[in-house]
Amino acid sequence: MLWRPVPRARPKVSKAIKQIVVVAAVVAISMVFIIQFRPGTNVELGGGPTCAIEISGDCIPHSDFSTAFRLAAPNVEPEVLKQLRMREQIVEGLVERWLLLQDAERLGVTASSKEVTEAIAGNALVRFSLPAGQEDTFLFLLQRYMGPQVVPPPYGPAKRIPVFDPKTSKFDYKRYQRWVQRSTNKTEKDFKEFQRQELIAARMKELVRARVRVSEAEARARFAEDNDKVVVDYLKLERGYYRDYAIDTSKDAIDAWAKDNAEEVDQAWEGRKEKYLPECRKARHLLVRLDETLPDKEEAKKKAREAAEAAKARIEGGEAFAEVARAISEDPNTKSKGGELGCFAAGKLAAPSTTKDLDKAISELATGAVSDVIETQYGFHLVTVDAVLDEAAAEKLGKRETAKDLYLRKESERMAAEGAKQILAAVKDGKSLQEALDAHLEAVLPEAAKEAYVKGRESGEEDSSGPLTAWTDPSRPKIRESDPFTAAGPPFSQVQTPAEAAKALFALEKPGELPEDVIKLYDGYAVAALKKREPVTDEVWAEKRGDFLDALRRDKQRDAVIAYVQRLREQHGKEIVYRVKLTEDTKKEEAPPPDPG
């Protein structure tokens, strides 16, 4: 007979005590519930706000935000998430999904449980929402980091998930369960509801897209707009040309301008006076660069050094340093000014790592002396010192140079603008573009410059190997023919607003016709006249028609969805409260573990 323990007698508990214990337990549970879910806490038991977004009194749960975040960017580096503004994109995508669901309810658009299952199992895709206006661009950026995992419309925005059996290539339900458990912030049931809402929102977008029509005539006209080309004759009036050849730079002219604009000069001087310190050296330089087209670097250095040494020989032979610099220097910032570097104290020329050899040579040179050839990373230089100034002289020079710089900038801008308008008006009155240009330059150039211009025009010679003149300078206004360009522009280089300029030129119909106004350049103005049109041919249209129609339809569909969502926002989404931060703050719990294989 087996031994059995004798059960102990249980102490009797009164019915009243049992009732007290039960009541105490209920009270305790109630207190926990009140603490966790009291009005205004907006906190869920798992941590974080219950609502990620509140729209017109409705709550988009934080779990939806977390799940969408995990779907859109698993295992992406925090810095990349910040650059992509991921949180903002996810939040706005959820707002738009909510708006679409509101209208779906009105229209009776829905999705059954079976349809959701088939959508997931059929292609191993799960959807997430992005703002319609950012969808194409943002998906392209995501694909750079995640590759083919990210799927664009019409099946997306979506993500491929590893739930197919690699042996049978069929949907594996257990793999799907594991994936939901590890890679989302939801139960299987809740995730299916999340996908049901995504599918309904996608159907609403597709309804909008389906209503978009693109006619053959519209597509052909748009294709012509994008591909028709025109050619124009044009001339540029650059400020630098007027500065170097047309403006009166005499002391009297500068002093008179400075007197009339004393307040502006004084303000500019305040920002520059620290440069003009006592014992500052007024210096010039010329630069010979290496010929980058030569395959032998040592040969290129040899030729550049020889050119610099030849320049020094010319100066020692009696030519002015400034004139030689204007003729051969390859520093575009100082060439036209005879190599002027300004006035600066020792060590103040520029960053020591780039010009310390020039700075050292200038600080050691006697006034009027010319340095030996100096090699820097830019090429080979010669430098000279025009003067060493005390405090009073440095301030006087600084104020004068400040006034001169302002005067040249203002006057060159005025003369270029007025010149362009004068030429435009003259051509509209019947002159040719060349006649109008010649008349303008002969009117504004001083005698020496005008003589060089007229002589060069009569001879037709363009040789610029010698000293530059009003004719041989590369910045001289001359009539050029543009390359063929489309309405998207630019018609030619340096145009400040290419699209506007191209639009004005495309509006012209007859050769020789001009737009109503001049064209603004970054360094002046241009005048242009239509030369010819090059319309796109029917053969080219026939070849490109299919792809162009598809692209145009996609563009119009995107625009239609954006406009539709915007109307919904105005109608339903007037009160939106964001309970999550929109700036990137990559939290550990938002980075999911790797997808299970």
Coordinates of C-alpha atoms in Angstrom, one line a residue:
M1 CA 0.0 0.0 0.0
L2 CA 1.4 3.3 -1.1
W3 CA 2.0 6.0 1.4
R4 CA -0.2 9.1 1.0
P5 CA 0.3 12.4 2.8
V6 CA -2.4 13.4 5.1
P7 CA -3.9 16.7 4.0
R8 CA -3.8 19.5 6.4
A9 CA -7.0 21.2 7.5
R10 CA -7.4 24.6 5.9
P11 CA -8.3 27.5 8.2
K12 CA -11.8 28.7 7.8
V13 CA -12.1 32.2 6.3
S14 CA -15.2 34.2 7.0
K15 CA -17.4 35.3 4.1
A16 CA -17.0 38.9 5.2
I17 CA -13.2 38.7 5.0
K18 CA -13.4 37.2 1.4
Q19 CA -15.6 40.1 0.3
I20 CA -13.1 42.7 1.8
V21 CA -10.2 41.1 -0.2
V22 CA -12.2 41.1 -3.4
V23 CA -13.2 44.7 -3.0
A24 CA -9.6 45.7 -2.2
A25 CA -8.3 43.9 -5.4
V26 CA -10.9 45.7 -7.6
V27 CA -10.0 49.0 -6.0
A28 CA -6.3 48.4 -6.7
I29 CA -6.9 47.5 -10.3
S30 CA -9.1 50.5 -10.7
M31 CA -6.4 52.8 -9.3
V32 CA -3.8 51.4 -11.7
F33 CA -6.2 52.0 -14.6
I34 CA -6.9 55.5 -13.5
I35 CA -3.2 56.3 -13.1
Q36 CA -2.3 54.8 -16.5
F37 CA -5.3 56.2 -18.4
R38 CA -6.5 59.2 -16.6
P39 CA -7.7 62.0 -18.8
G40 CA -4.8 64.0 -20.3
T41 CA -2.1 61.5 -19.8
N42 CA -2.2 60.3 -23.5
V43 CA 0.2 57.4 -22.5
E44 CA 0.0 53.8 -23.3
L45 CA 1.3 51.0 -21.1
G46 CA 4.2 50.2 -23.4
G47 CA 5.6 53.7 -23.1
G48 CA 5.2 56.6 -25.5
P49 CA 2.0 58.5 -26.4
T50 CA -1.1 56.6 -27.1
C51 CA -1.8 58.8 -30.2
A52 CA 1.0 59.7 -32.6
I53 CA -1.3 62.2 -34.3
E54 CA -4.7 63.6 -33.4
I55 CA -6.9 64.8 -36.4
S56 CA -10.2 66.5 -35.8
G57 CA -10.7 64.5 -32.6
D58 CA -9.6 61.2 -34.1
C59 CA -6.5 59.3 -32.8
I60 CA -3.8 57.7 -35.0
P61 CA -2.1 55.3 -32.6
H62 CA 1.5 55.5 -31.9
S63 CA 1.8 51.9 -32.8
D64 CA 0.9 52.8 -36.4
F65 CA 3.7 55.4 -36.5
S66 CA 6.2 52.9 -35.1
T67 CA 5.1 50.1 -37.5
A68 CA 5.2 52.5 -40.5
F69 CA 8.7 53.7 -39.5
R70 CA 9.9 50.1 -39.3
L71 CA 8.5 49.2 -42.7
A72 CA 9.9 52.3 -44.4
A73 CA 13.4 52.3 -43.1
P74 CA 14.6 49.1 -41.3
N75 CA 18.3 49.1 -40.5
V76 CA 19.0 52.5 -42.0
E77 CA 21.8 54.6 -40.3
P78 CA 20.5 57.3 -38.0
E79 CA 22.3 60.0 -39.9
V80 CA 20.6 58.9 -43.1
L81 CA 17.2 58.9 -41.4
K82 CA 17.9 62.5 -40.3
Q83 CA 18.9 63.5 -43.9
L84 CA 15.7 61.9 -45.2
R85 CA 13.6 63.6 -42.6
M86 CA 12.1 60.2 -42.1
R87 CA 9.9 60.9 -39.1
E88 CA 8.2 63.9 -40.9
Q89 CA 7.6 61.7 -44.0
I90 CA 6.0 58.9 -42.0
V91 CA 3.8 61.2 -40.0
E92 CA 2.5 63.1 -43.1
G93 CA 1.9 59.8 -44.8
L94 CA -0.3 58.6 -41.9
V95 CA -2.2 61.9 -42.0
E96 CA -2.9 61.5 -45.7
R97 CA -3.9 57.9 -45.1
W98 CA -6.5 59.1 -42.5
L99 CA -7.8 61.7 -44.9
L100 CA -8.2 59.1 -47.7
L101 CA -10.0 56.7 -45.3
Q102 CA -12.5 59.4 -44.4
D103 CA -13.5 59.8 -48.0
A104 CA -13.4 56.1 -48.6
E105 CA -16.1 55.7 -46.0
R106 CA -18.2 58.2 -47.8
L107 CA -17.8 56.5 -51.2
G108 CA -18.1 53.0 -49.8
V109 CA -14.6 51.9 -50.8
T110 CA -13.4 49.1 -48.5
A111 CA -11.2 45.9 -48.5
S112 CA -12.2 42.5 -47.2
S113 CA -10.0 40.3 -44.9
K114 CA -9.5 37.9 -47.8
E115 CA -8.3 40.7 -50.1
V116 CA -5.8 41.9 -47.5
T117 CA -4.5 38.3 -47.1
E118 CA -4.2 37.9 -50.9
A119 CA -2.4 41.2 -51.2
I120 CA 0.2 40.2 -48.7
A121 CA 0.6 36.6 -49.7
G122 CA 0.4 37.1 -53.4
N123 CA 3.5 39.2 -53.7
A124 CA 5.1 39.2 -50.3
L125 CA 4.5 42.9 -50.0
V126 CA 3.4 45.1 -47.1
R127 CA 2.3 48.7 -47.7
F128 CA 3.1 51.9 -45.9
S129 CA 1.9 55.5 -46.7
L130 CA 4.1 58.4 -47.8
P131 CA 3.0 62.0 -48.7
A132 CA 1.8 62.0 -52.3
G133 CA 4.0 65.0 -53.2
Q134 CA 7.1 63.2 -51.9
E135 CA 6.3 59.7 -53.0
D136 CA 8.5 59.4 -56.1
T137 CA 11.5 61.3 -54.8
F138 CA 11.4 59.7 -51.4
L139 CA 11.1 56.2 -52.7
F140 CA 14.0 56.8 -55.1
L141 CA 16.1 57.8 -52.1
L142 CA 15.0 54.8 -50.0
Q143 CA 15.9 52.5 -52.9
R144 CA 19.4 53.9 -52.8
Y145 CA 19.8 52.5 -49.2
M146 CA 17.5 49.5 -49.3
G147 CA 17.6 48.4 -53.0
P148 CA 14.7 46.3 -54.5
Q149 CA 13.2 45.8 -51.0
V150 CA 11.3 49.1 -51.6
V151 CA 8.6 48.9 -54.2
P152 CA 7.0 52.0 -55.9
P153 CA 3.4 52.4 -57.1
P154 CA 1.2 50.8 -58.3
Y155 CA 2.0 48.1 -55.8
G156 CA 3.6 50.5 -53.3
P157 CA 4.8 52.4 -51.5
A158 CA 5.6 48.9 -50.1
K159 CA 8.3 46.7 -48.8
R160 CA 9.2 43.1 -49.9
I161 CA 9.2 40.8 -46.9
P162 CA 11.0 37.4 -46.6
V163 CA 8.0 35.1 -46.2
F164 CA 8.3 32.8 -49.2
D165 CA 9.8 29.4 -48.7
P166 CA 13.1 29.3 -50.6
K167 CA 12.5 25.7 -51.6
T168 CA 9.0 25.9 -52.9
S169 CA 8.8 29.7 -53.7
K170 CA 5.4 29.7 -52.0
F171 CA 4.0 31.9 -49.2
D172 CA 4.9 30.4 -45.8
Y173 CA 2.4 31.3 -43.2
K174 CA 4.8 30.5 -40.3
R175 CA 7.5 32.7 -41.7
Y176 CA 4.9 35.5 -42.0
Q177 CA 3.9 35.1 -38.4
R178 CA 7.6 35.2 -37.3
W179 CA 8.2 38.2 -39.4
V180 CA 5.2 40.1 -38.0
Q181 CA 6.3 39.3 -34.5
R182 CA 9.9 40.4 -35.0
S183 CA 9.5 43.3 -37.5
T184 CA 6.4 45.2 -36.5
N185 CA 5.0 46.8 -33.4
K186 CA 1.7 44.9 -33.6
T187 CA -0.1 41.6 -33.1
E188 CA -0.9 39.7 -36.3
K189 CA -4.5 40.8 -36.1
D190 CA -3.6 44.4 -35.6
F191 CA -1.1 44.3 -38.4
K192 CA -3.7 42.9 -40.7
E193 CA -6.0 45.8 -39.8
F194 CA -3.0 48.2 -40.5
Q195 CA -2.6 46.7 -43.9
R196 CA -6.4 46.8 -44.6
Q197 CA -6.3 50.6 -44.0
E198 CA -3.3 50.9 -46.3
L199 CA -5.0 48.9 -49.0
I200 CA -8.1 51.1 -48.8
A201 CA -6.0 54.3 -49.0
A202 CA -4.1 52.8 -52.0
R203 CA -7.5 52.1 -53.7
M204 CA -8.6 55.7 -53.2
K205 CA -5.4 56.9 -54.8
E206 CA -5.9 54.5 -57.7
L207 CA -9.5 55.8 -58.2
V208 CA -8.1 59.3 -58.6
R209 CA -5.4 58.2 -61.0
A210 CA -7.9 56.2 -63.1
R211 CA -9.8 59.4 -63.8
V212 CA -6.8 61.1 -65.4
R213 CA -6.9 61.3 -69.2
V214 CA -4.2 62.4 -71.6
S215 CA -5.3 63.2 -75.1
E216 CA -3.1 62.7 -78.2
A217 CA -3.2 66.4 -79.0
E218 CA -2.2 67.4 -75.5
A219 CA 0.7 64.9 -75.4
R220 CA 1.9 66.1 -78.9
A221 CA 1.8 69.7 -77.8
R222 CA 3.6 69.0 -74.6
F223 CA 6.2 66.9 -76.5
A224 CA 6.8 69.8 -78.9
E225 CA 7.1 72.2 -75.9
D226 CA 9.8 70.0 -74.4
N227 CA 11.6 69.2 -77.6
D228 CA 11.2 72.0 -80.1
K229 CA 14.3 74.1 -80.3
V230 CA 15.2 77.6 -81.3
V231 CA 18.5 79.3 -82.2
V232 CA 19.1 83.0 -81.5
D233 CA 21.7 85.6 -82.3
Y234 CA 22.7 87.3 -79.1
L235 CA 25.3 89.7 -77.6
K236 CA 26.4 90.2 -74.0
L237 CA 27.2 93.5 -72.4
E238 CA 29.4 92.5 -69.4
R239 CA 30.1 94.9 -66.6
G240 CA 33.8 94.1 -66.8
Y241 CA 34.1 95.5 -70.3
Y242 CA 32.6 98.8 -69.3
R243 CA 34.8 98.9 -66.2
D244 CA 38.0 98.3 -68.2
Y245 CA 37.3 100.5 -71.3
A246 CA 34.3 102.8 -71.0
I247 CA 34.3 104.3 -67.5
D248 CA 36.1 107.5 -66.7
T249 CA 38.5 106.4 -63.9
S250 CA 40.2 109.8 -63.5
K251 CA 40.8 111.1 -60.0
D252 CA 38.3 113.9 -60.6
A253 CA 35.6 111.5 -61.7
I254 CA 36.0 109.2 -58.7
D255 CA 36.3 112.1 -56.2
A256 CA 33.1 113.7 -57.6
W257 CA 31.2 110.4 -57.3
A258 CA 32.5 109.7 -53.8
K259 CA 31.4 113.2 -52.8
D260 CA 27.9 112.6 -54.1
N261 CA 27.8 109.1 -52.4
A262 CA 29.7 109.9 -49.2
E263 CA 27.4 108.0 -46.8
E264 CA 27.6 104.8 -48.9
V265 CA 31.4 105.1 -49.2
D266 CA 31.8 105.5 -45.4
Q267 CA 29.7 102.4 -44.7
A268 CA 31.8 100.3 -47.0
W269 CA 35.0 101.7 -45.5
E270 CA 34.0 100.5 -42.1
G271 CA 34.0 97.0 -43.3
R272 CA 37.4 97.2 -45.0
K273 CA 39.5 99.5 -42.9
E274 CA 41.1 96.7 -40.9
K275 CA 42.8 95.5 -44.1
Y276 CA 44.7 98.9 -44.4
L277 CA 47.1 98.7 -41.5
P278 CA 50.2 100.8 -40.9
E279 CA 53.2 99.8 -43.0
C280 CA 50.8 98.0 -45.5
R281 CA 52.4 97.2 -48.8
K282 CA 50.7 98.1 -52.1
A283 CA 51.5 95.2 -54.3
R284 CA 50.9 93.6 -57.7
H285 CA 51.5 90.2 -59.2
L286 CA 51.2 88.3 -62.4
L287 CA 50.5 84.5 -62.8
V288 CA 51.4 82.0 -65.4
R289 CA 49.5 78.7 -65.0
L290 CA 50.6 75.3 -66.1
D291 CA 49.2 74.0 -69.4
E292 CA 47.0 71.2 -68.2
T293 CA 46.7 69.8 -71.8
L294 CA 50.4 68.8 -71.9
P295 CA 50.8 65.1 -70.9
D296 CA 54.3 65.7 -69.4
K297 CA 53.9 67.7 -66.2
E298 CA 57.6 68.6 -66.0
E299 CA 57.4 69.9 -69.5
A300 CA 54.4 72.0 -68.6
K301 CA 56.2 73.4 -65.6
K302 CA 59.2 74.3 -67.7
K303 CA 57.2 76.2 -70.3
A304 CA 55.3 78.1 -67.6
R305 CA 58.5 79.1 -65.8
E306 CA 60.0 80.2 -69.1
A307 CA 57.0 82.4 -69.8
A308 CA 57.2 84.0 -66.3
E309 CA 61.0 84.6 -66.8
A310 CA 60.2 86.2 -70.2
A311 CA 57.7 88.5 -68.5
K312 CA 60.3 89.6 -66.0
A313 CA 62.7 90.3 -68.9
R314 CA 60.1 92.6 -70.5
I315 CA 59.7 94.5 -67.2
E316 CA 63.4 94.9 -66.7
G317 CA 63.5 96.1 -70.3
G318 CA 61.3 99.0 -69.5
E319 CA 57.7 97.8 -69.8
A320 CA 55.4 98.7 -66.9
F321 CA 54.6 95.8 -64.6
A322 CA 50.9 96.6 -64.8
E323 CA 50.9 96.5 -68.6
V324 CA 52.7 93.1 -68.7
A325 CA 50.3 91.7 -66.1
R326 CA 47.3 92.9 -68.2
A327 CA 48.8 91.2 -71.3
I328 CA 49.9 87.8 -69.9
S329 CA 48.6 87.2 -66.4
E330 CA 46.2 84.3 -66.0
D331 CA 44.7 85.4 -62.7
P332 CA 41.2 86.5 -63.8
N333 CA 40.6 88.5 -60.6
T334 CA 43.6 90.9 -61.0
K335 CA 44.5 90.7 -64.7
S336 CA 42.3 93.6 -65.8
K337 CA 43.6 95.8 -62.9
G338 CA 47.3 95.3 -63.9
G339 CA 47.8 92.7 -61.2
E340 CA 46.7 94.9 -58.3
L341 CA 46.5 92.9 -55.0
G342 CA 45.6 95.9 -52.8
C343 CA 47.5 97.0 -49.7
F344 CA 48.2 94.6 -46.8
A345 CA 50.6 94.1 -43.9
A346 CA 53.0 91.2 -43.8
G347 CA 51.2 87.9 -43.3
K348 CA 47.8 89.3 -44.3
L349 CA 47.8 88.5 -48.1
A350 CA 45.8 85.3 -47.7
A351 CA 45.9 81.9 -45.9
P352 CA 49.6 81.0 -45.2
S353 CA 49.1 77.5 -46.6
T354 CA 48.3 78.9 -50.1
T355 CA 50.4 82.1 -50.6
K356 CA 53.0 82.2 -47.9
D357 CA 55.8 82.4 -50.5
L358 CA 54.2 85.4 -52.2
D359 CA 53.5 87.1 -48.9
K360 CA 57.2 86.6 -47.8
A361 CA 58.5 87.9 -51.1
I362 CA 56.3 91.0 -50.9
S363 CA 57.3 91.7 -47.3
E364 CA 61.0 91.6 -48.2
L365 CA 60.9 93.5 -51.6
A366 CA 62.1 97.1 -51.9
T367 CA 59.7 99.6 -53.4
G368 CA 59.7 99.2 -57.2
A369 CA 61.7 96.0 -57.2
V370 CA 60.5 92.9 -59.0
S371 CA 60.8 89.4 -57.4
D372 CA 62.4 86.4 -58.9
V373 CA 59.9 83.8 -60.4
I374 CA 58.0 82.2 -57.5
E375 CA 56.3 78.8 -57.8
T376 CA 53.1 78.0 -55.9
Q377 CA 50.3 75.5 -56.4
Y378 CA 48.7 77.9 -58.8
G379 CA 51.7 78.2 -61.2
F380 CA 54.5 80.7 -61.5
H381 CA 54.3 84.3 -60.2
L382 CA 56.1 87.6 -60.3
V383 CA 55.4 90.3 -57.6
T384 CA 56.3 93.9 -57.1
V385 CA 55.7 96.6 -54.5
D386 CA 54.4 99.9 -55.6
A387 CA 54.6 101.6 -52.1
V388 CA 54.9 101.1 -48.4
L389 CA 52.3 103.3 -46.5
D390 CA 52.2 104.7 -43.0
E391 CA 48.9 104.9 -41.1
A392 CA 47.6 108.1 -42.6
A393 CA 48.6 107.1 -46.1
A394 CA 47.1 103.7 -45.7
E395 CA 43.8 105.1 -44.5
K396 CA 43.7 107.6 -47.4
L397 CA 44.5 104.9 -49.9
G398 CA 41.9 102.6 -48.4
K399 CA 39.1 105.1 -48.5
R400 CA 40.1 106.0 -52.1
E401 CA 40.1 102.4 -53.2
T402 CA 36.8 101.7 -51.5
A403 CA 35.3 104.6 -53.3
K404 CA 36.8 103.5 -56.6
D405 CA 35.5 99.9 -56.2
L406 CA 32.0 101.1 -55.5
Y407 CA 32.1 103.6 -58.3
L408 CA 33.2 101.0 -60.9
R409 CA 30.6 98.5 -59.7
K410 CA 27.7 101.0 -59.8
E411 CA 28.8 102.7 -63.0
S412 CA 29.5 99.5 -64.9
E413 CA 26.1 98.1 -63.9
R414 CA 24.4 101.3 -65.0
M415 CA 26.2 101.5 -68.4
A416 CA 25.6 97.8 -69.2
A417 CA 21.9 98.1 -68.4
E418 CA 21.4 101.3 -70.3
G419 CA 23.5 100.0 -73.2
A420 CA 21.4 96.9 -73.6
K421 CA 18.1 98.8 -73.6
Q422 CA 19.5 101.3 -76.1
I423 CA 20.5 98.5 -78.5
L424 CA 17.2 96.7 -78.0
A425 CA 15.3 99.9 -78.9
A426 CA 17.5 100.6 -81.9
V427 CA 16.9 97.2 -83.4
K428 CA 13.2 97.5 -82.8
D429 CA 13.4 100.8 -84.8
G430 CA 14.9 99.0 -87.8
K431 CA 18.7 98.8 -87.2
S432 CA 20.5 95.5 -87.4
L433 CA 21.9 94.1 -84.2
Q434 CA 25.5 94.8 -85.4
E435 CA 24.6 98.4 -86.4
A436 CA 23.0 99.1 -83.0
L437 CA 26.0 97.6 -81.1
D438 CA 28.6 99.6 -83.1
A439 CA 26.6 102.8 -82.6
H440 CA 26.4 102.2 -78.8
L441 CA 30.1 101.4 -78.3
E442 CA 31.3 104.3 -80.4
A443 CA 29.1 106.6 -78.3
V444 CA 30.3 105.4 -74.9
L445 CA 34.0 104.4 -75.4
P446 CA 36.6 107.1 -74.9
E447 CA 38.7 108.1 -77.8
A448 CA 41.6 105.7 -77.4
A449 CA 39.4 102.7 -76.8
K450 CA 37.0 103.7 -79.6
E451 CA 40.0 104.0 -82.0
A452 CA 41.1 100.5 -81.1
Y453 CA 37.6 99.2 -81.6
V454 CA 37.0 100.8 -85.0
K455 CA 40.5 99.8 -86.2
G456 CA 39.9 96.2 -85.1
R457 CA 36.4 96.1 -86.7
E458 CA 37.8 97.4 -90.0
S459 CA 40.7 94.9 -90.1
G460 CA 38.7 92.0 -88.8
E461 CA 41.7 90.7 -86.9
E462 CA 41.0 89.0 -83.5
D463 CA 44.6 88.5 -82.4
S464 CA 44.8 88.9 -78.6
S465 CA 48.4 87.8 -78.1
G466 CA 49.5 91.3 -77.5
P467 CA 48.2 93.9 -74.9
L468 CA 44.4 93.7 -74.7
T469 CA 42.4 96.5 -76.2
A470 CA 38.7 97.4 -76.5
W471 CA 38.6 95.2 -79.6
T472 CA 40.8 92.2 -78.7
D473 CA 39.5 91.8 -75.1
P474 CA 37.5 88.5 -74.9
S475 CA 34.7 90.3 -73.0
R476 CA 34.1 92.6 -75.9
P477 CA 30.4 92.5 -76.9
K478 CA 30.0 90.6 -80.1
I479 CA 27.2 88.9 -81.9
R480 CA 27.2 85.1 -81.4
E481 CA 24.9 82.3 -82.5
S482 CA 23.5 80.2 -79.7
D483 CA 23.4 76.4 -79.8
P484 CA 19.8 75.0 -80.3
F485 CA 18.0 75.0 -77.0
T486 CA 14.6 73.9 -75.7
A487 CA 12.0 75.9 -73.7
A488 CA 13.6 74.6 -70.5
G489 CA 16.7 76.6 -71.5
P490 CA 19.2 77.9 -70.8
P491 CA 19.6 79.8 -74.1
F492 CA 23.3 80.6 -73.5
S493 CA 25.7 80.9 -70.5
Q494 CA 25.5 83.2 -67.5
V495 CA 21.7 83.8 -67.9
Q496 CA 20.4 84.6 -64.4
T497 CA 16.8 83.2 -64.9
P498 CA 17.2 80.7 -67.8
A499 CA 13.5 79.5 -67.8
E500 CA 12.2 83.0 -68.0
A501 CA 14.6 83.9 -70.8
A502 CA 13.8 80.8 -72.8
K503 CA 10.1 81.4 -72.4
A504 CA 10.4 84.9 -73.8
L505 CA 12.6 83.7 -76.7
F506 CA 10.2 80.8 -77.5
A507 CA 7.3 83.3 -77.8
L508 CA 9.1 84.9 -80.8
E509 CA 7.7 83.8 -84.2
K510 CA 9.7 85.5 -87.0
P511 CA 13.5 85.5 -87.5
G512 CA 14.9 88.9 -86.4
E513 CA 12.2 89.4 -83.8
L514 CA 13.2 90.4 -80.3
P515 CA 11.6 90.0 -76.9
E516 CA 10.2 93.0 -75.1
D517 CA 13.0 93.3 -72.6
V518 CA 16.7 92.6 -72.2
I519 CA 18.0 89.4 -70.6
K520 CA 19.7 89.7 -67.2
L521 CA 23.1 88.0 -66.8
Y522 CA 25.1 87.3 -63.7
D523 CA 27.6 90.0 -64.8
G524 CA 25.6 92.2 -67.1
Y525 CA 22.8 92.1 -69.7
A526 CA 22.2 90.4 -73.1
V527 CA 20.1 91.3 -76.2
A528 CA 18.9 88.4 -78.3
A529 CA 16.9 88.0 -81.6
L530 CA 15.3 84.9 -83.0
K531 CA 17.4 83.3 -85.8
K532 CA 15.5 80.1 -86.6
R533 CA 13.2 77.5 -85.2
E534 CA 13.9 73.7 -85.2
P535 CA 10.5 72.0 -84.6
V536 CA 10.5 68.4 -83.6
T537 CA 9.7 66.0 -86.5
D538 CA 6.8 63.6 -86.7
E539 CA 9.3 60.7 -87.0
V540 CA 10.8 61.6 -83.6
W541 CA 7.3 61.9 -82.1
A542 CA 6.4 58.5 -83.4
E543 CA 9.5 57.0 -81.9
K544 CA 9.1 58.6 -78.5
R545 CA 5.3 58.7 -78.3
G546 CA 4.6 55.6 -76.1
D547 CA 7.2 56.4 -73.4
F548 CA 6.3 60.1 -73.4
L549 CA 2.6 59.4 -73.0
D550 CA 3.3 57.1 -70.1
A551 CA 5.5 59.6 -68.4
L552 CA 3.1 62.5 -68.9
R553 CA 0.2 60.3 -67.6
R554 CA 2.2 59.5 -64.4
D555 CA 3.0 63.1 -63.9
K556 CA -0.6 64.2 -64.2
Q557 CA -1.8 61.3 -62.0
R558 CA 0.6 62.4 -59.3
D559 CA -0.5 66.0 -59.5
A560 CA -4.2 64.8 -59.4
V561 CA -3.6 62.8 -56.2
I562 CA -1.7 65.7 -54.6
A563 CA -4.6 68.1 -55.4
Y564 CA -7.2 65.6 -54.1
V565 CA -5.4 65.1 -50.8
Q566 CA -5.0 68.8 -50.4
R567 CA -8.8 69.3 -50.8
L568 CA -9.4 66.6 -48.2
R569 CA -6.9 68.3 -45.9
E570 CA -8.8 71.5 -46.2
Q571 CA -12.1 69.7 -45.6
H572 CA -11.3 67.3 -42.8
G573 CA -7.8 68.0 -41.5
K574 CA -8.1 71.5 -40.2
E575 CA -7.1 70.5 -36.6
I576 CA -4.0 68.4 -36.5
V577 CA -1.9 67.8 -33.3
Y578 CA 1.4 66.0 -33.6
R579 CA 2.2 63.9 -30.5
V580 CA 5.5 62.7 -31.8
K581 CA 8.5 64.8 -32.6
L582 CA 8.9 65.5 -36.3
T583 CA 12.7 65.9 -36.1
E584 CA 14.9 62.8 -36.2
D585 CA 15.6 61.4 -32.8
T586 CA 16.6 57.8 -33.5
K587 CA 15.4 55.8 -30.5
K588 CA 16.6 52.3 -29.9
E589 CA 13.2 50.8 -29.9
E590 CA 12.4 52.2 -33.4
A591 CA 15.2 50.2 -35.0
P592 CA 13.8 46.7 -35.6
P593 CA 15.9 43.6 -35.6
P594 CA 16.9 42.2 -39.0
D595 CA 14.2 40.5 -41.0
P596 CA 14.1 36.8 -40.3
G597 CA 15.1 34.7 -43.3

